[in-house]
PDB file of C-alpha atoms in Angstrom:
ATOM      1  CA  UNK A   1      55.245  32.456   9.209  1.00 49.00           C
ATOM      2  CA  UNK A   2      51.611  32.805  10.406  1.00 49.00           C
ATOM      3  CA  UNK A   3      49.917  29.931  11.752  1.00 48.00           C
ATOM      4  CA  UNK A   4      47.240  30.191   8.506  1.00 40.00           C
ATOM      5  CA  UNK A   5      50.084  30.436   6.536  1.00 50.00           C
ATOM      6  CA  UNK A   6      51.769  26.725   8.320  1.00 49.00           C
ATOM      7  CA  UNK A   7      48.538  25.697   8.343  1.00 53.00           C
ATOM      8  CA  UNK A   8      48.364  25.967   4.533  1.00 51.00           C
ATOM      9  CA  UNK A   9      52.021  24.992   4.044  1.00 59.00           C
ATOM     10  CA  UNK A  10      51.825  21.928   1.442  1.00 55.00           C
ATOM     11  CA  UNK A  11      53.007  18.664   3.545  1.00 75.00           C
ATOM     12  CA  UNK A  12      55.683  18.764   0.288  1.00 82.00           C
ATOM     13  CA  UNK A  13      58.161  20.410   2.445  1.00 89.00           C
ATOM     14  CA  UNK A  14      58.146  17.986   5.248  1.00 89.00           C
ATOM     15  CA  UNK A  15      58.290  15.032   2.602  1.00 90.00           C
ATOM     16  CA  UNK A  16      61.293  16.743   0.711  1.00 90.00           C
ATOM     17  CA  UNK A  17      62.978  17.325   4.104  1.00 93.00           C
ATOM     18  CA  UNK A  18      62.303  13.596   5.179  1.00 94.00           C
ATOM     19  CA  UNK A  19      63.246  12.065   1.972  1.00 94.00           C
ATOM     20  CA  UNK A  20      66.366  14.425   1.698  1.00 94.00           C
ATOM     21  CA  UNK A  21      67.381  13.235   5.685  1.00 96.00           C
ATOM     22  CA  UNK A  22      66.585   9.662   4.430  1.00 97.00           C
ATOM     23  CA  UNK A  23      68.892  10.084   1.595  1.00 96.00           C
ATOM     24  CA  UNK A  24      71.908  11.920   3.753  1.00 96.00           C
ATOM     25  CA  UNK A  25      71.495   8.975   6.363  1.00 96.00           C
ATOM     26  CA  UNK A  26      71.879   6.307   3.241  1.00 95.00           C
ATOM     27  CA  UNK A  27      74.954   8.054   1.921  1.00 94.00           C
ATOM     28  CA  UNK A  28      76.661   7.987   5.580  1.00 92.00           C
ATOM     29  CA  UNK A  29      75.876   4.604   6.429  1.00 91.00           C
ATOM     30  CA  UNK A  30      77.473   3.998   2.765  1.00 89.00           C
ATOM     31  CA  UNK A  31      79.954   5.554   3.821  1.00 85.00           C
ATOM     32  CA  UNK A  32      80.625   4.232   7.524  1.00 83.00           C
ATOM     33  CA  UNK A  33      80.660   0.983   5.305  1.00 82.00           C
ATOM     34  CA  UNK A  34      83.222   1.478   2.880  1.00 76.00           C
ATOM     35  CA  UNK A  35      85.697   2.488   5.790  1.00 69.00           C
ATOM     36  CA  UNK A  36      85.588  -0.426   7.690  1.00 71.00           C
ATOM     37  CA  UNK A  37      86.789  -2.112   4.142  1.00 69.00           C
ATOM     38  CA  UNK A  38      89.498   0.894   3.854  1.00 60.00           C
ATOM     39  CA  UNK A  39      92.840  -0.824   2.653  1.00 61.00           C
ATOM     40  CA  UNK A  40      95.902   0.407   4.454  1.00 58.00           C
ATOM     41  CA  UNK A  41      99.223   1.632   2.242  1.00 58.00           C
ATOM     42  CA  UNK A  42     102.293  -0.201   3.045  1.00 61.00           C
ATOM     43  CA  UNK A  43     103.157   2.610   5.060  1.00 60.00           C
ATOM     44  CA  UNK A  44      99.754   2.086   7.887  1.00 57.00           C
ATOM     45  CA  UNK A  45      98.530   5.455   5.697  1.00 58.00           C
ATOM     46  CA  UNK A  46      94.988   4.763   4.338  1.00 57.00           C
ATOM     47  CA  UNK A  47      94.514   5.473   0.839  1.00 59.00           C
ATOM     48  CA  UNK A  48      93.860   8.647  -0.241  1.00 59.00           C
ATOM     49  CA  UNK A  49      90.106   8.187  -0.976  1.00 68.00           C
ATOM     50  CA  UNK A  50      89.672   7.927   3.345  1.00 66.00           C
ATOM     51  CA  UNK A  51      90.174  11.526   3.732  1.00 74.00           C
ATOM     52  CA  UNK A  52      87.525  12.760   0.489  1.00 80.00           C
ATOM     53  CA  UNK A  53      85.797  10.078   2.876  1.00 77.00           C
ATOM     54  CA  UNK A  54      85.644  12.105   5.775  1.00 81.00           C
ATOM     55  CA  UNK A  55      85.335  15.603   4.468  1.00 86.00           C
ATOM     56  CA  UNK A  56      82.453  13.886   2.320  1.00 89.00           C
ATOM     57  CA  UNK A  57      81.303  12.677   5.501  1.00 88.00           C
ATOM     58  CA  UNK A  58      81.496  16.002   7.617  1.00 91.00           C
ATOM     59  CA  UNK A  59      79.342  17.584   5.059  1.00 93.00           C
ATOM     60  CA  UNK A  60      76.869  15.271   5.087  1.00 95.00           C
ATOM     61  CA  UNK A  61      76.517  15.533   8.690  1.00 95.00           C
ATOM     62  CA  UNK A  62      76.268  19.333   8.783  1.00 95.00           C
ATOM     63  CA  UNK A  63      73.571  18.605   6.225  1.00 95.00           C
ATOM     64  CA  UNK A  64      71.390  16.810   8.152  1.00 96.00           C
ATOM     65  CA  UNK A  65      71.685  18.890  11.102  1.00 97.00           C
ATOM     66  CA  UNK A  66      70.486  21.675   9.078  1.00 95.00           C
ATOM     67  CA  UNK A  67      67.680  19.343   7.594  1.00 96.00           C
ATOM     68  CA  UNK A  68      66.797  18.169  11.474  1.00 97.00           C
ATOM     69  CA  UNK A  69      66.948  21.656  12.310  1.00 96.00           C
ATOM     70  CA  UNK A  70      64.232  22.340   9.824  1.00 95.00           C
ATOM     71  CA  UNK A  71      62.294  19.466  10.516  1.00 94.00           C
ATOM     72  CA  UNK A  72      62.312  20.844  14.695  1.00 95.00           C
ATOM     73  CA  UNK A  73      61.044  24.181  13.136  1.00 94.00           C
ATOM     74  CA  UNK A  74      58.327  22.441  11.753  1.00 92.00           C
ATOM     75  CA  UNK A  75      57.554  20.686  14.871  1.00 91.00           C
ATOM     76  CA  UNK A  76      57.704  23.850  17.046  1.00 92.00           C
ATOM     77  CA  UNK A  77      55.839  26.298  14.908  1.00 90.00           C
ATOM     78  CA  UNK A  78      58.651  28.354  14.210  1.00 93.00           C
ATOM     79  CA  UNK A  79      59.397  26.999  10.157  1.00 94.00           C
ATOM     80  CA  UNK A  80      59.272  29.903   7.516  1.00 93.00           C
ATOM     81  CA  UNK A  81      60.465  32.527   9.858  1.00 95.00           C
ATOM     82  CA  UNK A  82      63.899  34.240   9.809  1.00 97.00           C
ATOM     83  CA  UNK A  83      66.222  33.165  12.787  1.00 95.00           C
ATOM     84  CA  UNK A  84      67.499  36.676  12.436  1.00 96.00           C
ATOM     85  CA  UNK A  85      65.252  39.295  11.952  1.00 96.00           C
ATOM     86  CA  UNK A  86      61.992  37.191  12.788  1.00 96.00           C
ATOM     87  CA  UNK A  87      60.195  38.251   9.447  1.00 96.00           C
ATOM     88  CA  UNK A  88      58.824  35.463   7.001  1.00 95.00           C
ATOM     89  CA  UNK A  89      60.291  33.926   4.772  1.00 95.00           C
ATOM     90  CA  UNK A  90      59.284  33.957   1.252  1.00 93.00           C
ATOM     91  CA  UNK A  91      57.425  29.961   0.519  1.00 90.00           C
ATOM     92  CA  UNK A  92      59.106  30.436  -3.379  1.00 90.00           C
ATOM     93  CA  UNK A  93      62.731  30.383  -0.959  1.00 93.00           C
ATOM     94  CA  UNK A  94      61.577  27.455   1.187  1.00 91.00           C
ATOM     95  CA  UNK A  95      60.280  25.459  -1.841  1.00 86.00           C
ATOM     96  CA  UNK A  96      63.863  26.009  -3.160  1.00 88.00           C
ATOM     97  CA  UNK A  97      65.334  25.630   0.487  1.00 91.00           C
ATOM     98  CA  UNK A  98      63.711  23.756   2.890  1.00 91.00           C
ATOM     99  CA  UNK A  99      66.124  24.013   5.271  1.00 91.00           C
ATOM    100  CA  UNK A 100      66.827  27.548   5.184  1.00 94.00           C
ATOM    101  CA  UNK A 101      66.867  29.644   8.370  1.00 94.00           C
ATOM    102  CA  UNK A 102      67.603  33.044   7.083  1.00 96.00           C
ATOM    103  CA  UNK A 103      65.313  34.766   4.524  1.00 96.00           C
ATOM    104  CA  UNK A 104      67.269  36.573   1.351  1.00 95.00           C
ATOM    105  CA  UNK A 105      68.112  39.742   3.025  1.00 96.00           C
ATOM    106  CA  UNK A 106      69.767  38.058   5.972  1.00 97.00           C
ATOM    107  CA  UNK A 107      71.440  35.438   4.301  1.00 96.00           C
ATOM    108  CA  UNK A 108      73.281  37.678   1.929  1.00 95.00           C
ATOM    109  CA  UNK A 109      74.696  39.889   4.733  1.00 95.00           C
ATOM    110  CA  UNK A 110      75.829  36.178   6.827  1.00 94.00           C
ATOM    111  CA  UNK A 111      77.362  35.597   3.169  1.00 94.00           C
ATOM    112  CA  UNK A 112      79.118  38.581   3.123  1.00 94.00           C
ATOM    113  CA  UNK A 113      80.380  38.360   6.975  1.00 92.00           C
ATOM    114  CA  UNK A 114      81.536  34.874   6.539  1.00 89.00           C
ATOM    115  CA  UNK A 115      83.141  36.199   3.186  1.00 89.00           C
ATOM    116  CA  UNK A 116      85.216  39.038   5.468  1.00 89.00           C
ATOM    117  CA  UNK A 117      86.305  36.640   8.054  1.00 85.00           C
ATOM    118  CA  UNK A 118      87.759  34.365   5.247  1.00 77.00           C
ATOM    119  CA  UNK A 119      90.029  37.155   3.163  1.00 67.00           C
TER     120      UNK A 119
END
């Protein structure tokens, strides 16, 4: 993205970006919190709800280093442009996305690659 074009960038983004980081922090200190209360099975097993638990918490985590990446992006001057093939990305997908990296084009083709390595 041009600098005119950052320059014009409504601060919304970096307020959506904060307040979603703010709200991803919240949920894994909730979480952090409910496993020091986890209640052991008979067995030493923790209940089942301790591993939704950690996957929860795993995504979260790869949430907000997405949402830090963005926020760096901002910092450096390098938000609204694709990681890939360095052209901008459209504000209507970063209004949707804050976080993304990859305009449309590039996304769909990391889409499908991830989709072949999968099958």
């Amino acid at each position: 993205m041009t600098q005119i074009a950052i320059d014009n960038f409504p601060d919304s983004i970096r307020d959506m970006l904060v307040k979603e980081r703010n709200a991803v922090i919240n949920r894994m200190d909730a979480i952090v919190k409910d496993a020091l209360e986890v209640d052991f099975d008979g067995d030493g097993v923790p209940a089942s709800s301790w591993g939704q638990d950690m996957a929860l918490s795993d995504s979260l985590d790869a949430r907000l280093s997405t949402i830090e990446a963005a926020l760096q992006r901002l910092d450096d001057g390098s938000y609204g442009v694709c990681a890939d093939c360095k052209s901008e990305i459209p504000p209507r997908r970063l209004h949707a996305l804050p976080f993304a990296r990859l305009c449309v084009q590039c996304q769909s083709l990391a889409d499908k690659r991830s989709r072949a390595l999968v099958h």
